mmCIF file of C-alpha atoms in Angstrom:
data_model
loop_
_atom_site.group_PDB
_atom_site.id
_atom_site.type_symbol
_atom_site.label_atom_id
_atom_site.label_comp_id
_atom_site.label_asym_id
_atom_site.label_seq_id
_atom_site.Cartn_x
_atom_site.Cartn_y
_atom_site.Cartn_z
ATOM 1 C CA MET A 177 43.669 10.324 -9.167
ATOM 2 C CA ASN A 178 46.292 10.677 -11.850
ATOM 3 C CA GLY A 179 48.970 12.671 -10.033
ATOM 4 C CA GLU A 180 52.644 11.853 -10.265
ATOM 5 C CA LYS A 181 53.189 11.433 -6.531
ATOM 6 C CA ARG A 182 52.258 8.044 -5.079
ATOM 7 C CA ILE A 183 51.817 6.959 -1.500
ATOM 8 C CA ARG A 184 50.885 3.475 -0.388
ATOM 9 C CA PHE A 185 49.009 2.053 2.568
ATOM 10 C CA GLU A 186 48.792 -1.577 3.646
ATOM 11 C CA LEU A 187 45.411 -2.337 5.234
ATOM 12 C CA LEU A 188 45.356 -6.155 5.144
ATOM 13 C CA GLY A 189 47.003 -7.069 8.420
ATOM 14 C CA PRO A 190 48.918 -4.563 10.572
ATOM 15 C CA PHE A 191 48.500 -1.013 9.264
ATOM 16 C CA SER A 192 51.615 0.179 7.454
ATOM 17 C CA TRP A 193 52.568 2.711 4.820
ATOM 18 C CA GLY A 194 55.196 3.672 2.306
ATOM 19 C CA LYS A 195 55.864 6.037 -0.588
ATOM 20 C CA GLY A 196 56.029 4.457 -4.001
ATOM 21 C CA GLU A 197 58.473 1.545 -3.942
ATOM 22 C CA GLU A 198 60.199 2.756 -0.781
ATOM 23 C CA GLY A 199 60.086 0.952 2.524
ATOM 24 C CA SER A 200 57.108 0.891 4.831
ATOM 25 C CA GLY A 201 56.655 1.768 8.479
ATOM 26 C CA ARG A 202 54.403 0.880 11.366
ATOM 27 C CA GLN A 203 55.357 3.299 14.108
ATOM 28 C CA ASN A 204 53.666 6.617 14.786
ATOM 29 C CA THR A 205 52.406 8.632 17.694
ATOM 30 C CA ALA A 206 48.731 8.646 16.701
ATOM 31 C CA GLY A 207 46.091 7.895 19.302
ATOM 32 C CA ARG A 208 43.490 5.213 18.713
ATOM 33 C CA LYS A 209 40.721 7.584 17.630
ATOM 34 C CA GLU A 210 42.971 9.763 15.464
ATOM 35 C CA LEU A 211 44.381 6.688 13.749
ATOM 36 C CA SER A 212 40.904 5.318 13.106
ATOM 37 C CA LEU A 213 39.803 8.619 11.537
ATOM 38 C CA LEU A 214 42.918 8.650 9.354
ATOM 39 C CA GLN A 215 42.203 5.085 8.245
ATOM 40 C CA TYR A 216 38.624 6.088 7.458
ATOM 41 C CA LEU A 217 39.895 8.842 5.173
ATOM 42 C CA ILE A 218 42.322 6.388 3.553
ATOM 43 C CA VAL A 219 39.582 3.847 2.827
ATOM 44 C CA ASN A 220 37.425 6.640 1.354
ATOM 45 C CA HIS A 221 40.291 8.251 -0.558
ATOM 46 C CA THR A 222 38.306 8.442 -3.824
ATOM 47 C CA ARG A 223 35.922 11.103 -2.465
ATOM 48 C CA ASN A 224 35.723 14.101 -0.185
ATOM 49 C CA VAL A 225 34.216 13.293 3.199
ATOM 50 C CA SER A 226 31.953 15.863 4.813
ATOM 51 C CA SER A 227 32.370 17.186 8.338
ATOM 52 C CA GLU A 228 28.875 15.975 9.149
ATOM 53 C CA GLU A 229 29.739 12.414 8.152
ATOM 54 C CA LEU A 230 32.897 12.386 10.266
ATOM 55 C CA ILE A 231 31.095 13.854 13.262
ATOM 56 C CA ASP A 232 28.307 11.283 12.977
ATOM 57 C CA ARG A 233 30.851 8.516 12.670
ATOM 58 C CA PHE A 234 33.340 9.506 15.373
ATOM 59 C CA TRP A 235 31.336 11.692 17.773
ATOM 60 C CA ALA A 236 28.073 9.755 17.787
ATOM 61 C CA GLU A 237 28.037 9.780 21.584
ATOM 62 C CA GLY A 238 27.984 13.556 21.553
ATOM 63 C CA SER A 239 30.475 16.337 22.145
ATOM 64 C CA SER A 240 30.151 19.843 23.489
ATOM 65 C CA ASP A 241 31.955 21.208 20.423
ATOM 66 C CA PRO A 242 32.314 18.494 17.727
ATOM 67 C CA ILE A 243 33.351 20.925 14.971
ATOM 68 C CA ASN A 244 36.389 22.144 16.885
ATOM 69 C CA ALA A 245 37.115 18.588 18.055
ATOM 70 C CA LEU A 246 37.169 17.470 14.418
ATOM 71 C CA ARG A 247 39.402 20.361 13.372
ATOM 72 C CA GLY A 248 41.817 19.591 16.186
ATOM 73 C CA MET A 249 41.935 15.932 15.234
ATOM 74 C CA VAL A 250 42.545 16.695 11.546
ATOM 75 C CA HIS A 251 45.395 19.005 12.627
ATOM 76 C CA LYS A 252 46.950 16.063 14.506
ATOM 77 C CA ILE A 253 46.412 13.748 11.527
ATOM 78 C CA ARG A 254 48.275 16.154 9.241
ATOM 79 C CA LYS A 255 51.135 16.072 11.727
ATOM 80 C CA TYR A 256 51.126 12.260 11.744
ATOM 81 C CA LEU A 257 51.192 12.212 7.937
ATOM 82 C CA ARG A 258 54.269 14.426 7.932
ATOM 83 C CA GLU A 259 55.906 11.863 10.239
ATOM 84 C CA MET A 260 54.889 9.042 7.901
ATOM 85 C CA PHE A 261 55.982 10.828 4.731
ATOM 86 C CA PRO A 262 58.760 13.319 5.544
ATOM 87 C CA GLY A 263 58.964 16.167 3.099
ATOM 88 C CA GLU A 264 55.343 15.889 1.997
ATOM 89 C CA GLU A 265 52.935 18.716 2.820
ATOM 90 C CA ASN A 266 49.209 19.246 2.412
ATOM 91 C CA LEU A 267 48.337 15.588 1.955
ATOM 92 C CA ILE A 268 44.894 16.211 3.460
ATOM 93 C CA VAL A 269 43.092 19.256 2.070
ATOM 94 C CA THR A 270 39.894 21.029 3.108
ATOM 95 C CA ASN A 271 37.278 22.117 0.600
ATOM 96 C CA ARG A 272 34.099 23.847 1.844
ATOM 97 C CA GLY A 273 33.901 21.818 5.023
ATOM 98 C CA ASN A 274 34.844 18.549 3.310
ATOM 99 C CA TYR A 275 38.063 16.647 3.868
ATOM 100 C CA GLY A 276 39.912 14.769 1.153
ATOM 101 C CA TRP A 277 43.303 13.901 -0.256
ATOM 102 C CA ASN A 278 45.391 16.229 -2.356
ATOM 103 C CA PRO A 279 44.359 15.585 -5.991
ATOM 104 C CA ASP A 280 48.046 15.567 -7.021
ATOM 105 C CA LEU A 281 48.450 12.290 -5.101
ATOM 106 C CA GLN A 282 47.920 8.753 -6.318
ATOM 107 C CA ILE A 283 46.983 6.553 -3.367
ATOM 108 C CA GLU A 284 47.608 2.810 -3.561
ATOM 109 C CA LEU A 285 45.885 0.338 -1.217
ATOM 110 C CA ASP A 286 46.720 -3.348 -0.969
ATOM 111 C CA SER A 287 43.047 -4.053 -0.161
ATOM 112 C CA GLU A 288 41.933 -2.588 -3.493
ATOM 113 C CA GLU A 289 44.622 -4.486 -5.380
ATOM 114 C CA PHE A 290 43.545 -7.694 -3.641
ATOM 115 C CA GLU A 291 39.892 -7.115 -4.533
ATOM 116 C CA GLN A 292 40.763 -6.326 -8.156
ATOM 117 C CA ALA A 293 42.888 -9.470 -8.473
ATOM 118 C CA CYS A 294 39.959 -11.605 -7.293
ATOM 119 C CA LYS A 295 37.779 -10.035 -9.984
ATOM 120 C CA ASP A 296 40.466 -10.480 -12.661
ATOM 121 C CA ALA A 297 40.731 -14.196 -11.868
ATOM 122 C CA ARG A 298 37.070 -14.702 -12.756
ATOM 123 C CA ARG A 299 37.515 -12.875 -16.067
ATOM 124 C CA GLN A 300 40.716 -14.714 -16.987
ATOM 125 C CA PRO A 301 40.148 -18.431 -16.244
ATOM 126 C CA GLU A 302 43.227 -19.506 -18.217
ATOM 127 C CA THR A 303 45.522 -17.724 -15.751
ATOM 128 C CA ALA A 304 43.210 -17.836 -12.721
ATOM 129 C CA ALA A 305 45.517 -20.083 -10.680
ATOM 130 C CA GLU A 306 48.406 -17.627 -10.824
ATOM 131 C CA ILE A 307 46.222 -14.570 -10.298
ATOM 132 C CA LEU A 308 44.478 -16.097 -7.277
ATOM 133 C CA SER A 309 47.769 -17.304 -5.803
ATOM 134 C CA GLY A 310 49.091 -13.758 -6.073
ATOM 135 C CA ALA A 311 45.923 -12.343 -4.518
ATOM 136 C CA ILE A 312 46.072 -14.789 -1.606
ATOM 137 C CA SER A 313 49.673 -13.785 -0.884
ATOM 138 C CA MET A 314 48.513 -10.160 -0.446
ATOM 139 C CA TYR A 315 46.262 -11.137 2.453
ATOM 140 C CA LYS A 316 48.639 -10.778 5.387
ATOM 141 C CA GLY A 317 45.902 -10.635 8.009
ATOM 142 C CA ASP A 318 42.474 -9.241 8.794
ATOM 143 C CA PHE A 319 41.521 -5.851 7.385
ATOM 144 C CA LEU A 320 42.916 -3.110 9.667
ATOM 145 C CA ASP A 321 43.854 -5.642 12.306
ATOM 146 C CA GLY A 322 43.706 -3.961 15.723
ATOM 147 C CA ASN A 323 41.018 -1.425 14.810
ATOM 148 C CA ASP A 324 37.690 -2.661 16.178
ATOM 149 C CA SER A 325 35.655 0.444 15.359
ATOM 150 C CA ASP A 326 32.084 -0.149 14.188
ATOM 151 C CA TRP A 327 32.829 1.032 10.657
ATOM 152 C CA VAL A 328 35.701 -1.461 10.272
ATOM 153 C CA ILE A 329 33.883 -4.685 11.247
ATOM 154 C CA PRO A 330 31.658 -5.069 8.118
ATOM 155 C CA MET A 331 34.626 -4.394 5.832
ATOM 156 C CA ARG A 332 36.748 -6.884 7.738
ATOM 157 C CA ARG A 333 34.103 -9.565 7.252
ATOM 158 C CA TYR A 334 33.857 -8.667 3.569
ATOM 159 C CA TYR A 335 37.583 -9.146 2.983
ATOM 160 C CA GLN A 336 37.622 -12.341 5.055
ATOM 161 C CA THR A 337 34.859 -13.762 2.855
ATOM 162 C CA LEU A 338 36.612 -12.588 -0.312
ATOM 163 C CA TYR A 339 39.840 -14.220 0.863
ATOM 164 C CA LEU A 340 38.220 -17.546 1.784
ATOM 165 C CA ASP A 341 36.366 -17.604 -1.543
ATOM 166 C CA ALA A 342 39.660 -17.017 -3.367
ATOM 167 C CA CYS A 343 41.219 -19.920 -1.452
ATOM 168 C CA ARG A 344 38.310 -22.183 -2.371
ATOM 169 C CA GLU A 345 38.523 -21.175 -6.034
ATOM 170 C CA VAL A 346 42.259 -21.793 -6.320
ATOM 171 C CA LEU A 347 42.311 -25.251 -4.675
ATOM 172 C CA PRO A 348 40.812 -27.272 -7.576
ATOM 173 C CA LEU A 349 43.068 -25.391 -10.015
ATOM 174 C CA LEU A 350 46.140 -26.306 -7.983
ATOM 175 C CA GLN A 351 44.920 -29.895 -7.633
ATOM 176 C CA LYS A 352 44.750 -30.273 -11.428
ATOM 177 C CA GLN A 353 48.378 -29.178 -11.597
ATOM 178 C CA GLU A 354 49.333 -31.385 -8.617
ATOM 179 C CA ARG A 355 50.814 -28.437 -6.735
ATOM 180 C CA TRP A 356 50.483 -30.147 -3.376
ATOM 181 C CA ILE A 357 52.836 -27.934 -1.346
ATOM 182 C CA GLU A 358 50.943 -24.804 -2.425
ATOM 183 C CA ILE A 359 47.631 -26.460 -1.543
ATOM 184 C CA ILE A 360 48.888 -27.192 1.965
ATOM 185 C CA ASP A 361 50.070 -23.587 2.382
ATOM 186 C CA VAL A 362 46.741 -22.176 1.170
ATOM 187 C CA CYS A 363 44.746 -24.469 3.457
ATOM 188 C CA GLU A 364 46.891 -23.676 6.502
ATOM 189 C CA GLN A 365 46.506 -19.917 5.957
ATOM 190 C CA ALA A 366 42.751 -20.232 5.395
ATOM 191 C CA GLN A 367 42.361 -22.201 8.642
ATOM 192 C CA ASN A 368 43.919 -19.268 10.501
ATOM 193 C CA VAL A 369 40.948 -17.188 9.319
ATOM 194 C CA ASP A 370 38.243 -19.844 9.799
ATOM 195 C CA PHE A 371 39.470 -22.981 11.539
ATOM 196 C CA ALA A 372 36.017 -24.630 11.371
ATOM 197 C CA ALA A 373 35.879 -24.618 7.548
ATOM 198 C CA GLU A 374 36.221 -28.349 6.905
ATOM 199 C CA ASP A 375 36.921 -28.029 3.179
ATOM 200 C CA PHE A 376 40.364 -26.592 3.901
ATOM 201 C CA VAL A 377 41.226 -29.384 6.343
ATOM 202 C CA ILE A 378 40.042 -31.960 3.805
ATOM 203 C CA GLY A 379 42.048 -30.240 1.052
ATOM 204 C CA GLN A 380 45.153 -30.329 3.212
ATOM 205 C CA MET A 381 44.614 -33.990 4.093
ATOM 206 C CA GLN A 382 44.126 -34.923 0.426
ATOM 207 C CA ALA A 383 47.328 -33.114 -0.554
ATOM 208 C CA LEU A 384 49.274 -34.904 2.191
ATOM 209 C CA ILE A 385 47.872 -38.259 1.091
ATOM 210 C CA SER A 386 48.885 -37.505 -2.506
ATOM 211 C CA MET A 387 52.409 -36.753 -1.289
ATOM 212 C CA GLY A 388 52.549 -40.063 0.553
ATOM 213 C CA GLN A 389 52.291 -38.447 3.991
ATOM 214 C CA SER A 390 49.148 -40.198 5.216
ATOM 215 C CA ALA A 391 50.316 -40.186 8.839
ATOM 216 C CA ARG A 392 50.426 -36.373 8.785
ATOM 217 C CA ALA A 393 46.954 -36.331 7.237
ATOM 218 C CA MET A 394 45.658 -38.497 10.083
ATOM 219 C CA GLU A 395 47.260 -36.171 12.626
ATOM 220 C CA GLN A 396 45.565 -33.156 10.979
ATOM 221 C CA TYR A 397 42.254 -34.973 11.316
ATOM 222 C CA ARG A 398 42.802 -35.735 15.004
ATOM 223 C CA GLN A 399 43.756 -32.143 15.828
ATOM 224 C CA PHE A 400 40.772 -30.756 13.928
ATOM 225 C CA ARG A 401 38.342 -33.225 15.500
ATOM 226 C CA GLU A 402 39.513 -32.347 19.015
ATOM 227 C CA ARG A 403 39.236 -28.601 18.446
ATOM 228 C CA LEU A 404 35.873 -28.896 16.667
ATOM 229 C CA TRP A 405 34.498 -30.829 19.615
ATOM 230 C CA GLU A 406 36.026 -28.451 22.142
ATOM 231 C CA GLU A 407 34.557 -25.377 20.448
ATOM 232 C CA PHE A 408 31.183 -26.604 19.143
ATOM 233 C CA GLN A 409 30.648 -30.145 20.520
ATOM 234 C CA ILE A 410 30.100 -31.527 17.010
ATOM 235 C CA ALA A 411 31.827 -34.286 15.044
ATOM 236 C CA PRO A 412 33.456 -34.000 11.597
ATOM 237 C CA SER A 413 31.409 -34.587 8.458
ATOM 238 C CA ASP A 414 31.158 -37.906 6.616
ATOM 239 C CA GLU A 415 33.403 -36.546 3.858
ATOM 240 C CA MET A 416 36.161 -35.886 6.366
ATOM 241 C CA GLU A 417 35.647 -39.305 7.945
ATOM 242 C CA GLN A 418 36.038 -40.865 4.491
ATOM 243 C CA THR A 419 39.236 -38.900 3.886
ATOM 244 C CA TYR A 420 40.547 -40.069 7.242
ATOM 245 C CA ALA A 421 39.645 -43.664 6.377
ATOM 246 C CA LEU A 422 41.572 -43.277 3.106
ATOM 247 C CA ALA A 423 44.622 -41.952 4.960
ATOM 248 C CA SER A 424 44.364 -44.781 7.493
ATOM 249 C CA GLY A 425 44.163 -47.352 4.709
ATOM 250 C CA MET A 426 47.158 -45.831 2.941
ATOM 251 C CA CYS A 427 49.169 -46.082 6.145
ATOM 252 C CA ARG A 428 48.532 -49.815 6.213
ATOM 253 C CA GLY A 429 50.221 -50.234 2.844
ATOM 254 C CA PRO A 430 49.443 -52.913 0.219
ATOM 255 C CA GLN A 431 47.167 -55.616 1.585
ATOM 256 C CA GLY A 432 46.160 -59.065 0.452
ATOM 257 C CA LYS A 433 42.784 -60.750 0.865
ATOM 258 C CA ASP A 434 43.619 -62.142 4.322
ATOM 259 C CA ASP A 435 44.829 -58.728 5.521
ATOM 260 C CA ILE A 436 41.639 -57.063 4.313
ATOM 261 C CA LEU A 437 39.443 -59.664 5.995
ATOM 262 C CA LYS A 438 41.389 -59.254 9.214
ATOM 263 C CA MET A 439 41.076 -55.466 9.019
ATOM 264 C CA VAL A 440 37.301 -55.661 8.427
ATOM 265 C CA THR A 441 36.603 -58.159 11.192
ATOM 266 C CA GLU A 442 38.978 -56.915 13.839
ATOM 267 C CA GLU A 443 37.239 -55.141 16.706
ATOM 268 C CA GLU A 444 38.759 -52.302 18.643
ATOM 269 C CA ASN A 445 36.986 -53.071 21.889
ATOM 270 C CA ASP A 446 38.088 -50.707 24.619
ATOM 271 C CA GLY A 447 35.198 -51.662 26.865
ATOM 272 C CA HIS A 448 33.276 -48.448 26.179
ATOM 273 C CA ALA A 449 30.115 -47.801 24.208
ATOM 274 C CA PHE A 450 30.530 -47.039 20.494
ATOM 275 C CA PHE A 451 30.564 -43.254 19.923
ATOM 276 C CA CYS A 452 29.753 -42.237 16.337
ATOM 277 C CA THR A 453 28.376 -39.417 14.206
ATOM 278 C CA PHE A 454 24.602 -38.950 14.051
ATOM 279 C CA ARG A 455 24.513 -40.062 10.416
ATOM 280 C CA THR A 456 26.396 -43.250 11.285
ATOM 281 C CA PHE A 457 23.969 -43.750 14.180
ATOM 282 C CA GLN A 458 21.043 -43.518 11.723
ATOM 283 C CA LYS A 459 22.612 -46.220 9.559
ATOM 284 C CA ILE A 460 23.168 -48.464 12.583
ATOM 285 C CA VAL A 461 19.515 -48.047 13.602
ATOM 286 C CA ALA A 462 18.398 -48.842 10.037
ATOM 287 C CA LEU A 463 20.469 -52.060 10.095
ATOM 288 C CA GLU A 464 19.035 -52.967 13.503
ATOM 289 C CA LYS A 465 15.499 -52.566 12.160
ATOM 290 C CA ARG A 466 16.330 -54.997 9.350
ATOM 291 C CA HIS A 467 17.657 -57.424 11.952
ATOM 292 C CA LEU A 468 14.494 -57.046 14.021
ATOM 293 C CA ASP A 469 12.398 -57.824 10.926
ATOM 294 C CA ARG A 470 13.984 -61.268 10.864
ATOM 295 C CA THR A 471 14.096 -61.978 14.586
ATOM 296 C CA ARG A 472 10.808 -60.315 15.576
ATOM 297 C CA GLY A 473 12.707 -58.880 18.543
ATOM 298 C CA PHE A 474 13.029 -55.319 19.787
ATOM 299 C CA SER A 475 15.544 -52.732 20.976
ATOM 300 C CA THR A 476 15.114 -49.393 22.705
ATOM 301 C CA LEU A 477 16.148 -45.890 21.640
ATOM 302 C CA MET A 478 16.918 -43.368 24.368
ATOM 303 C CA ILE A 479 17.551 -39.636 24.395
ATOM 304 C CA VAL A 480 19.527 -38.368 27.386
ATOM 305 C CA GLY A 481 19.399 -34.614 27.891
ATOM 306 C CA LEU A 482 20.855 -32.012 30.219
ATOM 307 C CA SER A 483 18.691 -29.404 31.902
ATOM 308 C CA ASN A 484 18.691 -26.964 34.828
ATOM 309 C CA GLN A 485 21.896 -24.915 35.338
ATOM 310 C CA VAL A 486 24.022 -26.490 32.623
ATOM 311 C CA ILE A 487 27.612 -25.397 32.019
ATOM 312 C CA PRO A 488 27.895 -25.436 28.190
ATOM 313 C CA GLY A 489 30.488 -27.877 26.951
ATOM 314 C CA THR A 490 31.652 -28.961 30.382
ATOM 315 C CA ASP A 491 28.533 -30.831 31.482
ATOM 316 C CA ALA A 492 28.113 -32.282 27.980
ATOM 317 C CA LYS A 493 31.595 -33.790 28.130
ATOM 318 C CA ARG A 494 30.857 -35.144 31.599
ATOM 319 C CA LEU A 495 27.672 -36.790 30.377
ATOM 320 C CA GLU A 496 29.482 -38.261 27.385
ATOM 321 C CA ARG A 497 32.092 -39.866 29.645
ATOM 322 C CA VAL A 498 29.365 -41.342 31.855
ATOM 323 C CA LEU A 499 27.514 -42.752 28.826
ATOM 324 C CA LEU A 500 30.625 -44.339 27.336
ATOM 325 C CA ASP A 501 31.508 -45.950 30.685
ATOM 326 C CA SER A 502 27.978 -47.004 31.679
ATOM 327 C CA LEU A 503 26.768 -48.621 28.460
ATOM 328 C CA ARG A 504 27.770 -51.878 26.806
ATOM 329 C CA ALA A 505 30.533 -51.944 24.202
ATOM 330 C CA GLY A 506 27.998 -52.677 21.455
ATOM 331 C CA ASP A 507 25.634 -49.799 22.266
ATOM 332 C CA PRO A 508 25.997 -46.910 19.782
ATOM 333 C CA VAL A 509 25.902 -43.319 21.071
ATOM 334 C CA ALA A 510 25.727 -40.079 19.038
ATOM 335 C CA LYS A 511 25.615 -36.375 19.790
ATOM 336 C CA LEU A 512 22.114 -35.057 19.139
ATOM 337 C CA ASP A 513 22.631 -31.375 19.961
ATOM 338 C CA VAL A 514 24.570 -29.206 22.410
ATOM 339 C CA THR A 515 22.949 -30.698 25.512
ATOM 340 C CA SER A 516 21.682 -34.149 24.524
ATOM 341 C CA TYR A 517 22.724 -37.558 23.208
ATOM 342 C CA VAL A 518 20.845 -40.367 21.499
ATOM 343 C CA LEU A 519 21.697 -44.031 22.055
ATOM 344 C CA MET A 520 20.394 -47.471 21.191
ATOM 345 C CA LEU A 521 20.124 -50.268 23.729
ATOM 346 C CA THR A 522 20.300 -53.336 21.525
ATOM 347 C CA GLY A 523 17.938 -56.140 22.517
ATOM 348 C CA SER A 524 16.713 -54.200 25.551
ATOM 349 C CA SER A 525 13.096 -53.811 26.654
ATOM 350 C CA PRO A 526 11.597 -50.566 27.969
ATOM 351 C CA GLU A 527 11.994 -51.974 31.487
ATOM 352 C CA ASP A 528 15.686 -52.637 30.822
ATOM 353 C CA ALA A 529 15.994 -49.085 29.501
ATOM 354 C CA ARG A 530 14.528 -47.654 32.706
ATOM 355 C CA ASN A 531 17.139 -49.514 34.729
ATOM 356 C CA VAL A 532 19.892 -48.201 32.457
ATOM 357 C CA ALA A 533 18.561 -44.647 32.831
ATOM 358 C CA MET A 534 18.598 -44.978 36.619
ATOM 359 C CA ARG A 535 22.190 -46.257 36.493
ATOM 360 C CA ILE A 536 23.318 -43.396 34.244
ATOM 361 C CA ASP A 537 21.612 -40.803 36.444
ATOM 362 C CA ARG A 538 23.071 -42.293 39.603
ATOM 363 C CA THR A 539 26.592 -42.430 38.134
ATOM 364 C CA PHE A 540 26.413 -38.830 36.875
ATOM 365 C CA ARG A 541 25.234 -37.506 40.253
ATOM 366 C CA LYS A 542 27.872 -39.467 42.140
ATOM 367 C CA THR A 543 30.790 -38.649 39.818
ATOM 368 C CA TYR A 544 29.916 -34.965 39.355
ATOM 369 C CA SER A 545 28.158 -34.148 42.604
ATOM 370 C CA HIS A 546 29.142 -30.466 42.307
ATOM 371 C CA SER A 547 27.323 -30.110 38.964
ATOM 372 C CA ARG A 548 23.882 -28.522 39.105
ATOM 373 C CA ALA A 549 22.815 -30.090 35.818
ATOM 374 C CA CYS A 550 19.942 -32.558 35.797
ATOM 375 C CA LEU A 551 19.442 -35.449 33.387
ATOM 376 C CA SER A 552 16.235 -36.186 31.513
ATOM 377 C CA PHE A 553 15.419 -39.423 29.671
ATOM 378 C CA GLN A 554 13.084 -40.219 26.783
ATOM 379 C CA THR A 555 12.684 -43.744 25.409
ATOM 380 C CA ALA A 556 11.045 -45.275 22.358
ATOM 381 C CA LEU A 557 10.676 -48.940 21.460
ATOM 382 C CA LEU A 558 12.403 -49.909 18.210
ATOM 383 C CA GLU A 559 10.736 -52.764 16.335
ATOM 384 C CA GLY A 560 11.032 -54.190 12.839
ATOM 385 C CA SER A 561 8.544 -53.064 10.209
ATOM 386 C CA GLN A 562 6.985 -56.532 10.044
ATOM 387 C CA SER A 563 6.441 -56.611 13.807
ATOM 388 C CA VAL A 564 4.679 -53.257 13.706
ATOM 389 C CA ALA A 565 2.496 -54.358 10.802
ATOM 390 C CA ALA A 566 1.622 -57.604 12.585
ATOM 391 C CA ALA A 567 0.712 -55.706 15.756
ATOM 392 C CA LYS A 568 -1.592 -53.437 13.779
ATOM 393 C CA ARG A 569 -3.302 -56.432 12.116
ATOM 394 C CA GLN A 570 -3.728 -58.102 15.503
ATOM 395 C CA GLY A 571 -5.249 -54.912 16.876
ATOM 396 C CA ALA A 572 -7.634 -54.683 13.948
ATOM 397 C CA MET A 573 -8.729 -58.304 14.409
ATOM 398 C CA THR A 574 -9.280 -57.777 18.110
ATOM 399 C CA GLY A 575 -11.327 -54.678 17.429
ATOM 400 C CA SER A 576 -13.567 -56.547 15.002
#
């Protein structure tokens, strides 16, 4: 459209409009359905939209007279457009049953400009940081925020993905230029779209550490960990744990050999079992197997699960509290999935494990008597590789 007249619509975030460089507005008297149809015509401004397409889209549930209903709605939309752009007439025109925009108009959309900027950044790597930063600033919220029509949802997800990809692409470029404040701003905005995307939390923590604000980085970690557990009952990744460890170390300041030895050997013993990530649990079990190779001893692995009428999240947290209180301080515990935990009873026999299971079950029932969840237990003996091999040789000799 190469007309001289220009009108502009903002679709990223709250719907707004303006004419050329003039101000924008957000107030009109349009109903929800009329506004959605208008927005549909705006998004498809490069083509004429047929009556059949609009009827299928907006009167899918059926209407006694969809043609007249459509005509009446378009009449209202023309009225709304006159309110939006006083002095402008015939913005929407009809051509053989199709509806489109007056060809003398040039329509500008922030969503199209945002999409084009993301493409330009890939074609112009030397200026990609500035282009992407400008594109990110255009994203003022979800596409057509407030309109939850079926046709909007896929486009909203598309622009969310495009935005998050742009944020991910700009971060390493900003890191090379040590633009820490901008990195923090980008990461904070991206977390508003997808709070569970760890790379943005890590990026923010790294920027804070680089600025000498390790305490703030540690606080970001704690807040994220709490929310991640509350929403999904999962722990942060190893990469985030390493970033947190770096921030924690930076907070301690310069350290000599004695300080480092003290830090490594000091034990934060709160009397509870040791809760860790599953990957850390695997490493602990691997170390225990090496220990058992030397001592020819054994330990027991146990899986504790929830069944019956489980309240997601709630009963899992209850079980976790019982496990941490019921086990020894040296027993590691990790989340296995949404409704189960895995733990290691160091130096314990299967008989010891059965007693522990009975104690855990009894404590859970007593503490949360109103819960309808039931606990299940599975155990497996953990032995060193040499002990297993010796047992097999002994069995073979006995068999012969």
